[in-house]
Every structure is written in structure tokens, then in C-alpha cells.
Coordinates of C-alpha atoms in Angstrom, one line a residue:
Chain A
M1 CA -61.2 62.2 175.1
S2 CA -60.7 63.6 171.9
G3 CA -61.5 61.7 168.8
P4 CA -59.2 58.7 167.8
R5 CA -56.5 59.0 165.2
F6 CA -57.0 56.9 161.9
L7 CA -53.6 55.7 160.7
P8 CA -53.1 53.5 157.7
L9 CA -51.1 50.2 158.4
G10 CA -50.4 49.5 154.9
D11 CA -53.0 49.2 152.1
S12 CA -54.9 46.4 153.8
A13 CA -55.3 47.7 157.5
L14 CA -56.3 50.6 159.5
T15 CA -55.3 51.3 163.0
V16 CA -57.7 53.4 165.1
E17 CA -55.8 54.8 167.8
F18 CA -57.3 56.1 170.8
G19 CA -54.0 57.0 172.9
D20 CA -50.6 55.9 173.3
V21 CA -50.5 54.7 176.9
I22 CA -52.1 51.9 179.1
A23 CA -55.1 53.3 180.6
P24 CA -58.6 51.8 181.4
E25 CA -60.7 54.6 179.5
L26 CA -58.5 53.7 176.3
M27 CA -59.1 50.0 176.7
Q28 CA -62.8 50.5 176.9
A29 CA -62.9 52.7 173.9
V30 CA -61.1 50.1 172.0
S31 CA -63.4 47.2 173.2
A32 CA -66.6 49.2 172.5
L33 CA -65.3 49.7 169.0
D34 CA -64.1 46.3 168.6
H35 CA -67.6 44.9 169.7
A36 CA -69.5 47.3 167.3
I37 CA -67.4 46.2 164.3
R38 CA -67.7 42.6 165.1
K39 CA -71.4 42.8 165.5
N40 CA -71.8 44.4 162.3
P41 CA -68.7 44.4 160.1
P42 CA -68.5 46.6 157.1
K43 CA -68.0 44.9 153.8
G44 CA -64.4 43.5 153.1
V45 CA -63.5 43.6 156.7
I46 CA -61.6 40.6 157.7
E47 CA -60.8 40.9 161.4
S48 CA -60.3 43.4 164.0
V49 CA -57.3 43.2 166.6
P50 CA -57.6 45.1 169.8
T51 CA -54.5 46.1 171.8
Y52 CA -54.2 48.3 174.9
R53 CA -54.8 51.5 173.2
S54 CA -56.0 50.8 169.5
L55 CA -58.0 48.7 167.2
T56 CA -56.4 47.4 163.9
I57 CA -58.9 46.4 161.5
H58 CA -57.7 44.1 158.5
F59 CA -59.5 44.3 155.4
D60 CA -59.4 43.4 151.6
P61 CA -58.2 46.3 149.9
L62 CA -60.1 45.4 146.6
Q63 CA -63.5 45.6 148.5
C64 CA -62.8 48.3 151.2
T65 CA -60.5 51.4 151.6
H66 CA -59.2 53.2 154.4
L67 CA -61.5 56.2 153.7
H68 CA -64.5 54.0 153.6
L69 CA -63.6 52.4 156.9
T70 CA -62.7 55.8 158.4
E71 CA -66.1 57.1 157.7
H72 CA -67.7 54.0 158.9
V73 CA -65.9 54.0 162.2
K74 CA -66.6 57.7 162.6
D75 CA -70.3 57.0 162.1
R76 CA -70.1 54.3 164.7
L77 CA -68.4 56.3 167.3
A78 CA -71.0 59.1 166.8
Q79 CA -74.0 56.8 167.5
T80 CA -74.9 57.7 171.0
V81 CA -73.1 55.8 173.7
M82 CA -70.8 52.9 172.8
T83 CA -71.6 50.0 175.2
V84 CA -68.9 47.8 176.8
A85 CA -69.9 44.4 177.2
Q86 CA -69.5 43.2 180.9
G87 CA -66.6 40.4 180.8
N88 CA -66.3 37.4 183.1
H89 CA -64.2 37.5 186.2
W90 CA -61.7 34.6 186.6
H91 CA -59.7 33.4 189.6
V92 CA -56.6 31.9 188.2
P93 CA -54.4 29.5 190.4
V94 CA -50.8 30.2 190.7
C95 CA -47.9 28.6 192.3
Y96 CA -45.4 31.2 193.4
D97 CA -42.9 28.8 194.7
L98 CA -39.7 27.4 193.3
P99 CA -39.2 26.0 190.6
Y100 CA -42.1 27.6 189.1
A101 CA -41.1 31.1 190.2
L102 CA -38.1 30.9 187.8
D103 CA -37.2 34.5 188.4
K104 CA -37.9 34.9 192.3
E105 CA -34.3 36.1 193.1
E106 CA -33.9 38.3 190.1
Y107 CA -37.3 39.9 190.5
Q108 CA -36.7 40.6 194.2
A109 CA -33.3 42.4 193.2
A110 CA -35.0 44.3 190.4
S111 CA -38.0 45.4 192.2
G112 CA -36.4 46.1 195.5
L113 CA -39.5 44.3 197.2
A114 CA -39.3 41.1 199.4
F115 CA -40.8 38.4 197.5
D116 CA -43.6 37.7 199.8
Q117 CA -44.5 41.4 199.7
A118 CA -44.6 41.4 195.9
I119 CA -46.7 38.2 195.5
T120 CA -49.3 39.6 198.0
L121 CA -49.6 42.7 196.0
H122 CA -50.0 40.6 193.0
Q123 CA -52.7 38.4 194.5
H124 CA -54.7 41.3 195.7
A125 CA -54.6 43.3 192.4
T126 CA -57.7 42.9 189.8
F127 CA -56.2 42.7 186.2
T128 CA -57.9 43.2 183.0
I129 CA -57.2 41.3 179.7
A130 CA -56.2 44.2 177.5
M131 CA -55.1 41.9 174.6
F132 CA -53.7 38.8 173.2
G133 CA -50.3 38.9 171.5
F134 CA -46.9 37.6 170.6
M135 CA -48.0 34.0 170.8
P136 CA -51.4 32.3 170.5
G137 CA -53.5 33.0 173.6
C138 CA -50.6 34.9 175.5
A139 CA -52.7 37.2 177.5
Y140 CA -51.5 40.8 178.2
L141 CA -52.9 42.1 181.5
A142 CA -53.5 45.8 182.7
G143 CA -53.9 46.7 186.3
L144 CA -50.4 45.7 187.6
P145 CA -49.8 47.9 190.8
R146 CA -47.1 50.5 190.4
A147 CA -44.8 48.9 193.1
L148 CA -44.5 45.8 190.9
H149 CA -43.5 47.8 187.8
V150 CA -39.9 46.7 186.8
P151 CA -37.5 47.2 183.7
R152 CA -37.3 44.1 181.5
R153 CA -34.4 41.6 182.0
T154 CA -31.3 42.7 180.2
T155 CA -30.7 39.1 179.0
P156 CA -33.8 37.4 177.5
R157 CA -34.6 33.8 178.5
P158 CA -34.7 31.6 175.4
E159 CA -37.6 29.5 176.7
V160 CA -40.2 29.7 179.5
P161 CA -42.8 27.2 179.9
A162 CA -46.6 27.7 179.1
G163 CA -48.7 29.2 182.0
S164 CA -45.8 31.2 183.2
I165 CA -46.9 34.3 185.2
M166 CA -44.9 37.3 184.2
I167 CA -44.1 41.0 184.8
G168 CA -42.2 43.3 182.3
G169 CA -42.2 47.2 182.5
Q170 CA -45.8 48.1 183.6
Q171 CA -47.2 45.1 182.0
A172 CA -48.2 41.7 183.3
L173 CA -48.8 38.6 181.2
I174 CA -49.9 34.9 181.3
S175 CA -47.9 32.7 178.8
S176 CA -49.9 30.3 176.7
V177 CA -47.1 28.3 175.0
A178 CA -43.5 27.7 175.7
M179 CA -41.6 31.0 174.4
P180 CA -38.7 33.2 174.7
T181 CA -39.0 36.4 176.8
G182 CA -37.3 39.3 178.5
W183 CA -39.9 39.3 181.2
Y184 CA -39.8 38.0 185.0
V185 CA -41.4 34.9 185.6
I186 CA -43.0 35.0 189.2
G187 CA -45.0 32.0 189.0
R188 CA -47.0 29.3 186.9
T189 CA -50.4 28.4 186.6
P190 CA -51.5 24.6 185.9
V191 CA -54.5 26.0 183.7
T192 CA -54.3 25.4 180.0
I193 CA -54.5 28.9 178.5
F194 CA -54.6 28.0 174.8
N195 CA -55.7 25.0 172.8
A196 CA -56.1 25.3 169.3
D197 CA -58.2 22.2 168.9
E198 CA -61.0 23.2 171.5
N199 CA -63.7 25.8 171.0
P200 CA -63.1 28.4 172.6
V201 CA -59.5 28.2 172.1
T202 CA -58.9 30.1 175.3
P203 CA -61.3 30.5 178.2
F204 CA -60.3 34.4 178.3
Q205 CA -61.8 37.3 176.1
V206 CA -60.4 40.7 176.0
G207 CA -62.2 42.7 178.7
D208 CA -62.4 39.8 181.2
T209 CA -60.8 40.5 184.7
I210 CA -58.5 38.2 186.5
S211 CA -57.3 37.7 189.9
F212 CA -54.8 35.4 191.2
T213 CA -55.1 32.6 193.7
P214 CA -52.1 30.9 195.4
I215 CA -51.6 27.3 195.4
D216 CA -48.7 25.2 196.6
A217 CA -46.7 22.8 194.3
A218 CA -48.7 19.7 195.4
Q219 CA -52.1 21.5 194.4
W220 CA -50.2 22.6 191.2
E221 CA -49.4 18.9 190.4
S222 CA -52.8 17.6 191.2
A223 CA -54.6 20.1 189.0
K224 CA -52.1 19.3 186.1
L225 CA -53.0 15.7 186.5
Q226 CA -56.6 16.1 186.8
Q227 CA -56.4 18.1 183.4
A228 CA -54.3 15.4 181.8
G229 CA -56.9 13.0 182.8
G230 CA -59.1 14.5 180.1
D231 CA -62.3 15.5 182.2
Chain B
M1 CA -52.2 11.2 143.5
A2 CA -49.1 10.5 145.9
L3 CA -45.9 12.5 145.7
R4 CA -42.8 11.2 147.6
L5 CA -40.2 14.1 148.9
N6 CA -36.9 12.6 148.5
K7 CA -35.0 15.8 149.5
I8 CA -36.7 18.9 151.1
G9 CA -35.4 22.0 153.0
P10 CA -36.2 22.9 156.7
G11 CA -38.0 25.9 155.9
A12 CA -40.6 24.1 153.5
S13 CA -44.2 24.0 154.6
L14 CA -47.6 23.6 153.4
Q15 CA -49.4 27.0 153.2
D16 CA -52.8 28.1 152.2
K17 CA -54.6 31.6 152.5
G18 CA -53.4 31.5 156.3
R19 CA -55.1 31.7 159.7
L20 CA -57.6 34.7 159.1
R21 CA -59.7 36.0 161.9
W22 CA -57.5 34.6 164.9
Q23 CA -55.1 37.3 165.1
R24 CA -57.3 38.7 168.1
Y25 CA -56.1 35.8 170.1
G26 CA -52.4 36.4 169.2
V27 CA -52.4 33.7 166.5
S28 CA -50.1 34.5 163.8
A29 CA -51.8 34.9 160.2
S30 CA -49.3 33.0 158.4
G31 CA -49.9 32.1 154.6
P32 CA -47.5 32.2 151.8
M33 CA -44.4 34.5 151.8
D34 CA -45.1 35.3 148.0
W35 CA -48.8 35.5 147.7
L36 CA -48.6 36.1 143.8
A37 CA -46.7 33.0 143.2
A38 CA -48.7 30.8 145.5
S39 CA -52.1 32.2 144.0
T40 CA -50.5 31.6 140.4
V41 CA -49.5 28.0 141.1
N42 CA -53.0 27.3 142.3
R43 CA -54.7 29.0 139.4
I44 CA -52.8 27.2 136.7
V45 CA -53.7 23.8 138.0
G46 CA -57.5 24.9 138.3
N47 CA -57.7 25.5 142.0
S48 CA -59.0 28.4 144.0
D49 CA -56.5 30.4 145.6
E50 CA -57.4 29.2 149.0
V51 CA -56.2 25.5 148.8
P52 CA -52.8 24.4 150.4
V53 CA -49.8 24.5 148.3
L54 CA -46.2 23.4 149.2
E55 CA -44.0 26.2 149.8
L56 CA -40.1 25.5 149.4
D57 CA -37.2 27.4 150.9
Q58 CA -33.9 27.9 149.2
M59 CA -33.0 24.2 149.2
G60 CA -36.0 23.4 146.9
V61 CA -37.2 19.9 146.7
M62 CA -36.6 16.6 144.8
C63 CA -39.5 14.6 144.6
E64 CA -40.9 11.5 142.8
A65 CA -44.4 10.6 141.8
Q66 CA -45.8 7.5 143.2
T67 CA -48.8 7.5 141.2
D68 CA -50.1 9.8 138.2
C69 CA -49.8 13.5 139.6
H70 CA -51.2 16.6 138.0
I71 CA -48.6 19.1 139.3
G72 CA -48.0 22.9 138.9
V73 CA -44.8 24.8 139.7
C74 CA -44.0 28.2 140.2
A75 CA -40.5 29.6 141.1
P76 CA -40.0 33.1 139.8
M77 CA -36.5 33.1 138.4
G78 CA -36.1 29.6 139.8
T79 CA -35.4 26.3 138.1
A80 CA -37.5 23.2 137.6
T81 CA -36.6 19.9 135.9
I82 CA -38.6 16.7 135.0
N83 CA -36.4 13.6 134.8
G84 CA -33.4 15.9 134.4
D85 CA -34.8 18.0 131.6
D86 CA -35.5 21.6 132.3
V87 CA -39.0 22.9 132.3
F88 CA -39.9 26.5 132.6
P89 CA -40.4 27.1 136.3
T90 CA -44.1 28.2 136.0
S91 CA -45.6 25.4 134.3
R92 CA -48.3 22.6 134.8
F93 CA -47.7 18.9 133.8
L94 CA -48.7 15.3 134.4
L95 CA -46.1 13.3 136.2
R96 CA -46.3 9.5 135.6
A97 CA -45.4 7.1 138.5
G98 CA -41.4 7.1 138.8
D99 CA -41.2 10.6 137.3
R100 CA -38.6 12.6 139.1
L101 CA -39.2 16.7 139.8
T102 CA -36.9 19.1 141.1
L103 CA -37.8 22.7 141.9
A104 CA -36.0 25.5 143.4
P105 CA -36.1 29.3 143.8
S106 CA -33.1 31.1 142.2
R107 CA -31.9 33.2 144.9
Q108 CA -30.7 33.1 148.4
G109 CA -33.9 33.5 150.3
G110 CA -36.5 33.1 147.6
W111 CA -39.5 30.9 147.7
A112 CA -40.8 28.4 145.2
Y113 CA -44.2 26.8 145.2
L114 CA -45.7 23.4 144.1
A115 CA -49.4 22.6 143.8
T116 CA -51.5 19.7 142.8
A117 CA -54.8 19.6 141.2
G118 CA -57.3 19.7 144.3
G119 CA -54.8 21.0 146.8
F120 CA -52.5 19.0 149.3
I121 CA -54.0 17.3 152.3
G122 CA -52.7 18.8 155.6
N123 CA -53.7 19.1 159.3
A124 CA -56.3 22.1 159.5
Q125 CA -56.2 23.8 162.7
L126 CA -58.1 27.0 163.4
G127 CA -59.5 27.0 159.6
S128 CA -56.0 26.6 158.0
V129 CA -53.2 24.0 157.4
S130 CA -50.6 26.8 157.2
F131 CA -47.9 25.4 159.2
H132 CA -46.6 27.8 161.9
R133 CA -43.5 26.0 163.4
R134 CA -43.0 28.0 166.7
A135 CA -46.7 27.9 167.6
G136 CA -47.1 24.2 166.4
L137 CA -50.0 25.0 164.4
G138 CA -51.2 23.2 160.9
G139 CA -48.8 21.2 159.0
P140 CA -47.6 18.5 159.2
A141 CA -43.9 19.3 159.6
L142 CA -42.4 17.9 156.5
S143 CA -39.0 16.0 156.0
A144 CA -37.5 13.6 153.5
G145 CA -39.4 10.6 152.7
D146 CA -42.6 12.0 153.4
C147 CA -45.5 11.6 150.7
L148 CA -47.9 14.3 150.0
H149 CA -51.5 13.4 148.8
S150 CA -54.1 15.3 146.9
N151 CA -57.7 16.3 148.0
A152 CA -58.9 16.0 144.4
S153 CA -62.1 14.0 143.7
T154 CA -61.8 14.2 140.0
T155 CA -59.1 14.0 137.4
P156 CA -58.4 17.3 135.8
T157 CA -58.7 17.8 132.1
W158 CA -56.2 20.4 131.3
Q159 CA -53.1 20.0 128.9
P160 CA -49.5 20.6 130.2
A161 CA -48.6 24.3 129.6
S162 CA -46.0 26.9 130.6
Y163 CA -46.4 30.5 131.4
P164 CA -43.2 32.4 130.4
L165 CA -44.7 35.9 130.9
F166 CA -45.2 35.3 134.3
E167 CA -41.6 36.2 135.6
T168 CA -42.0 39.6 133.8
L169 CA -44.3 40.6 136.9
Y170 CA -41.2 40.5 138.9
T171 CA -38.4 41.6 136.5
A172 CA -40.2 44.2 134.6
A173 CA -42.3 45.7 137.2
E174 CA -43.4 49.4 136.5
D175 CA -41.2 50.8 139.2
P176 CA -38.3 48.7 140.7
R177 CA -38.5 50.4 144.0
L178 CA -40.5 49.0 146.8
H179 CA -43.5 51.2 148.1
I180 CA -44.2 51.8 151.8
I181 CA -47.2 53.7 153.4
L182 CA -45.7 55.5 156.2
G183 CA -46.9 55.1 159.7
P184 CA -48.2 54.4 162.4
Q185 CA -45.0 55.7 164.1
D186 CA -42.9 57.2 161.4
D187 CA -42.9 60.6 163.3
M188 CA -40.6 58.6 165.9
L189 CA -37.7 58.2 163.5
T190 CA -35.7 61.2 162.2
T191 CA -36.1 62.4 158.8
D192 CA -32.7 61.8 157.7
S193 CA -33.0 58.2 158.8
I194 CA -36.3 57.7 156.8
M195 CA -34.5 59.3 153.6
R196 CA -31.6 57.0 154.1
F197 CA -33.8 54.1 154.4
C198 CA -35.4 55.0 151.1
D199 CA -32.4 55.8 149.2
G200 CA -30.8 52.3 149.3
A201 CA -28.9 52.1 152.4
Y202 CA -30.4 48.7 153.4
R203 CA -30.0 45.2 152.2
L204 CA -31.5 41.9 153.2
S205 CA -29.3 40.2 155.9
L206 CA -29.0 36.4 156.1
Q207 CA -31.5 36.5 159.2
C208 CA -34.5 36.4 157.2
D209 CA -37.2 33.9 157.6
R210 CA -40.9 33.4 157.4
M211 CA -41.3 35.5 160.4
G212 CA -39.4 38.5 159.2
Y213 CA -36.5 39.9 157.1
R214 CA -33.8 41.8 159.1
L215 CA -32.0 44.6 157.0
T216 CA -28.6 45.5 157.5
G217 CA -27.2 49.1 157.0
P218 CA -26.5 52.1 159.3
P219 CA -28.7 52.0 162.4
M220 CA -31.8 54.2 162.1
Q221 CA -32.1 57.0 164.5
H222 CA -35.0 57.2 166.9
K223 CA -36.0 60.9 167.9
G224 CA -36.7 59.8 171.5
A225 CA -37.7 56.4 173.0
A226 CA -37.7 53.3 170.9
D227 CA -40.7 51.9 172.9
I228 CA -44.3 52.1 172.4
V229 CA -47.3 50.6 173.9
S230 CA -47.9 47.6 171.6
D231 CA -50.3 47.9 168.5
G232 CA -51.1 46.1 165.4
I233 CA -48.9 44.7 162.7
A234 CA -49.5 43.7 159.2
M235 CA -47.6 41.7 156.6
G236 CA -44.8 44.1 155.4
T237 CA -44.6 46.2 158.4
V238 CA -41.3 47.7 158.9
Q239 CA -40.5 47.7 162.6
V240 CA -37.6 49.7 164.1
P241 CA -36.3 48.3 167.4
G242 CA -33.8 49.9 169.9
D243 CA -30.8 48.9 167.9
G244 CA -32.0 50.9 164.8
H245 CA -31.9 47.9 162.5
P246 CA -35.1 47.7 160.7
I247 CA -37.0 44.3 160.3
I248 CA -39.8 43.7 157.8
L249 CA -42.4 41.5 159.3
M250 CA -43.5 38.8 157.0
A251 CA -45.9 35.7 156.9
D252 CA -45.3 34.1 160.3
R253 CA -45.2 37.7 162.1
Q254 CA -46.5 38.1 165.6
T255 CA -49.9 40.0 165.7
S256 CA -48.7 43.0 167.6
G257 CA -45.4 44.6 168.3
G258 CA -43.9 47.3 170.8
Y259 CA -41.3 49.1 168.5
P260 CA -42.0 52.0 166.2
K261 CA -43.3 51.2 162.9
L262 CA -41.9 53.2 160.1
G263 CA -44.5 51.9 157.5
T264 CA -45.8 48.9 155.8
L265 CA -44.9 47.5 152.3
I266 CA -47.8 47.7 149.8
T267 CA -49.4 44.4 148.8
A268 CA -48.3 44.7 145.1
D269 CA -44.5 44.7 146.1
L270 CA -44.4 42.1 148.7
P271 CA -43.8 39.5 146.1
R272 CA -40.8 41.3 144.9
L273 CA -39.5 41.7 148.4
A274 CA -40.1 38.1 149.4
Q275 CA -38.1 36.9 146.4
S276 CA -35.2 39.3 146.9
T277 CA -31.6 38.0 147.5
M278 CA -30.3 37.9 151.0
G279 CA -26.6 38.0 152.4
N280 CA -23.5 38.7 150.7
A281 CA -25.1 38.9 147.1
A282 CA -28.1 41.0 148.3
L283 CA -28.5 44.3 146.3
P284 CA -29.5 47.7 148.1
L285 CA -33.2 47.8 148.5
H286 CA -34.6 51.2 147.3
F287 CA -37.9 52.3 148.8
A288 CA -40.4 54.9 147.9
T289 CA -43.3 56.3 150.0
I290 CA -46.8 56.1 148.5
C291 CA -50.5 56.7 149.4
P292 CA -53.1 54.0 149.8
D293 CA -55.1 55.0 146.6
D294 CA -52.0 54.5 144.5
A295 CA -51.1 51.4 146.5
I296 CA -54.5 49.8 145.4
A297 CA -54.0 51.0 141.8
R298 CA -50.8 49.2 141.5
L299 CA -52.3 46.1 142.9
K300 CA -55.1 46.1 140.4
R301 CA -52.6 46.6 137.7
L302 CA -50.7 43.6 139.0
Y303 CA -53.7 41.4 139.0
H304 CA -54.3 42.6 135.2
G305 CA -50.7 41.8 134.5
L306 CA -51.5 38.3 136.0
E307 CA -54.3 37.8 133.9
Q308 CA -52.5 38.6 130.8
A309 CA -49.7 36.5 131.7
L310 CA -51.8 33.5 132.5
S311 CA -53.9 34.0 129.1
K312 CA -50.8 33.2 127.2
P313 CA -49.7 29.7 128.0
Q314 CA -47.1 28.0 125.7
Q315 CA -46.4 24.4 125.0
I316 CA -44.6 23.1 127.9
G317 CA -40.7 23.3 127.3
P318 CA -37.5 24.7 128.7
R319 CA -37.2 28.1 130.0
T320 CA -37.1 30.8 127.4
P321 CA -33.8 32.3 127.9
T322 CA -34.3 36.1 127.7
T323 CA -37.0 38.6 127.7
D324 CA -35.6 39.6 124.3
I325 CA -36.9 36.5 122.7
L326 CA -40.2 37.2 124.2
L327 CA -40.2 40.6 122.7
R328 CA -39.0 39.3 119.4
E329 CA -41.9 36.8 119.2
N330 CA -44.3 39.5 120.2
L331 CA -45.5 37.6 123.2
I332 CA -45.6 40.8 125.4
D333 CA -48.5 43.0 124.5
G334 CA -48.9 46.6 125.3
T335 CA -50.4 46.1 128.8
I336 CA -47.4 44.0 129.9
A337 CA -44.8 46.1 128.3
D338 CA -46.3 49.0 130.2
F339 CA -46.2 47.2 133.4

């Protein structure tokens, strides 16, 4: 891989772009740089935000400049091999039945797959958490098998519930709060993905891997009740 | 202190510096729409920049002191009254129990700020009280009849004052254009489109809120696809979705976006954009491109201008009618005049 591009995002942020596609080696490069920046942040850096293919570094423009930061990042990248921390693997329970699989019919039509076939592929895939975005804790996943790729819905839904398991384009997603979406909802997890009053706010970290385990509606309900019990 | 909100708009909220360091989890940064006015209203009542202020939408606020309240207001080009009498809209004063205050921004879409010595008490979540309505973070949500309270442990010793020079930071900017740093995806838009964008082809629509300002004008042309693999966003980023209508992302913006980004407004010009008129009365927006070094130089000059403006308080009184009067009374020194 050739070196990244250093792109100003206004006067207070720098996007370090490793590529413009979804690919494991790009995510690893982003993750390694993110890790290095967080471990030893240059003066004036406020936070770094990883995406599939780039790391955006926000800074105080009175304490840091693009030029400074670019030099700093180049130095970091030149230092031997950047290590990627090994993430956790999560088994996330999902109910793929109605009413949780809101778009069962539409997804079948859009993908040309029988729904059973589609969810079998979905359960056997290993996904990587590439980034959080759109809403707090909303986890964007890489690793969606090609057969499951579909164009987004032409008409977005005004609101889908938290925990929705979604597919849009070549991406998969777990929603964390109720939100509007143009993606297909193929199931729902009873797991609470984001809670601002807990530490950590989400069990997941970028770089963690996920596989989905099917549960039925009764198991979904009892898992939800157990959580509400406050254990 | 206790301040009762008798009438307040649906877009009003408590805002502090925002939810920094949580964007990696998809949490919006939030914070004030106009950082300059929010920071100013805190400074004039003796607060640091970080403490929560009340941000008001176009409807403004009518409120009543329940006890003694040390209050600051900042509404660039807006209006403020105490018991029906005009006061300059960048001022600080003591309200006695029963005093009534009104405060409003002047323009469709502008924002006004109200602070109290010590800052308002709010519900902090993820290190900030900044209210993000959609995510349900911070707050509380405000409605008529609510009472705001101060965090102050001591009574401030300052005298009432007005800061008439403050507005010149908006009205007499060194260059009336709004400056953008191009990228990261300006190369996905046609050069003609970018030139039209800069040359006043766009105005603020009525679809403007804390999340973003949607512009109206001829659709911008993408050279090819209008989708990218999502990447980071900042305050003031101009995103151009498939329909070609640019959106400038503001305080409650999402943390990443999947449409090409033409560029990002510089920090020094964000306050002027935030206070611009929306809808039918909106004026064409003129943009110019700039490099990061010049953007920082402008930011430093703006801070210098702010120091100057705040160093020349006047006795509290009604709004000074025109800049001409300020000039006649020689209240504007060389630095500001150059500004």
C-alpha cells in the first residue's frame, strides 16, 4: 500500500485517508494509526475518529496545525510496524422472525435470495466492527458476504427500533437507538448496544469481530426481560 | 438564583462546549451554533467558556427572575428588554425578583444566548449538558414554565455593562465572504459547480436546524457517483448529496457522512453563517476558498477583535443606533476599524 493522503477537513481537523474502499487492510491501517494517536496524542489533539478507510483527527487550531500533525503522523507511520490490537469476538443473539425482521419480504425481493438462505449466510459470516457513526453507538460492520449485498431501499423508513440488524449496499449495521434508515432490517437483537450512563457506553470497540446467533421470539423476550431486571 | 421561562421556542437548549472525545462512538459533538456569541456571553458574566449557557432559537425567550439573577445576554443584531425597556443585546445586569427579561435573535434562523454567573445547572451525560434532541443526550428538554438554576457558589462583584462593539465582529468583518477550505472530495464535483457555489448562487433555505443548514440554488453537479465510503465530518462541512443540494453540517451533525464533501467553513466564519437569514429574506451566500494558515490567521484576528470589543464596556443602556455613532464617539479604534 502506498502512503496515505493527508486531507484538511476545515481548519480544525485532518483526515488521513488510506483508501476509498472497504477492505480489511485499510481498516487495519486506520486502527493501527488510531491506536498510536490515542496512546500518545500530539499537543492540541482532541480526538480521533476511525472510519472504514480513514482516520479523522480533530484538534484545537490554536495549539496544533495540519502541517504539524501531518509530520507527526508520517513519523508514526515510519516507525517500524504499527501493531493492531487484537479485538474481542462477540456472539450477538438475533431474532430473524417477524415482527423483528421488518423487511423480510422486501429483502427477499431485493436480494433474490430466499430469506432462510440469506440468514444462514448472515449467521455464518464473521463481521468486523469498522466504525461507529450516524447515531451514538451505531456499529458499522465490514464482512458482509457478497451474495447479501443489496441497493438501499428507495423509500427510507422514518424510524426503526434500537437493536435492528440491517443491511444496506455492501455494509451491515447494528442500530443502537431508534433512527430513520434506508437500509433493510432483517432482525433484531435484545442486547443493549449503547447506554450513555454506563461505562463503557457500548460493549464493542472498533476492530472487534462479531457473529450472529439465531434466537426465537420467546428467547428474545426473556433476554429483554432479564436486562430490564437490572442485573 | 432562579429564572422562570415563561415563553421559549422549541429549538432552545442548554449548550456547553459540547460532547468532545465521543465522536469515535458515533456521538454528535453538539455545542453552541454560534461559538463566538456563546463564549462572549460566558466571558461577560465572568464564566469560563465551558459552562452551560441557554441557546435560544428564533422565538427567543420571555423569562422572569424568581430571585436575584446575575445575567448576561448576547444576541448579535438581536433585541433584549428588561421590564419593557430596551437594553443593548450584548450586556450583563442584575435582575431582581419579579424583573422580566425578553431576548431574541433578529433574524429568521439566528441564535441568541443567555448566561448566568456560574453557569446553568443541567444534566451532564458523556461529560456535557449539551442537549442533543434526537439522541436524547444532555438537557433537560426545556419548555414554558421551567425554572433554570445557577451553579454559582459566590455572588459576582461586577457592575452592569453593555458591549456595543461586539456586533461589529459580525457586521464589519474584514471580508464579508464565507471562507471554506476545500476537500476532502471537492474533486468529485465539477469546477463550474464549485464556481457557482462561491459566486452567490445559494441561499439558506428554511430547512435549517442545529443539525445542518440546507442551501437552495441550482443543483450542484457530481462528476460521477455521489456516494463515497463514509468518512469524517467537522462543524461547517459542506456535504453534497445525490440531489445536488448542499448541506452545511452544524453543531448536532452526525460524526461521519457518505456524500462528497466540497469543503469546510473556517472557524472564524462559522458565527456569521450561524446568524445568517433563512428562507425568503435570505441573501445570497458568497464563499471564497482559503488555505489553513490564512484561516488560523483570521481566527486569531477575530479573537483579538473580541478582546478589544470586550475591553470597552459602556454603562448599560439602550442599543446604540448605528455604527456611525460609534465612529463619531471614537469608540472604534484602529484595530477594530481594520477588522
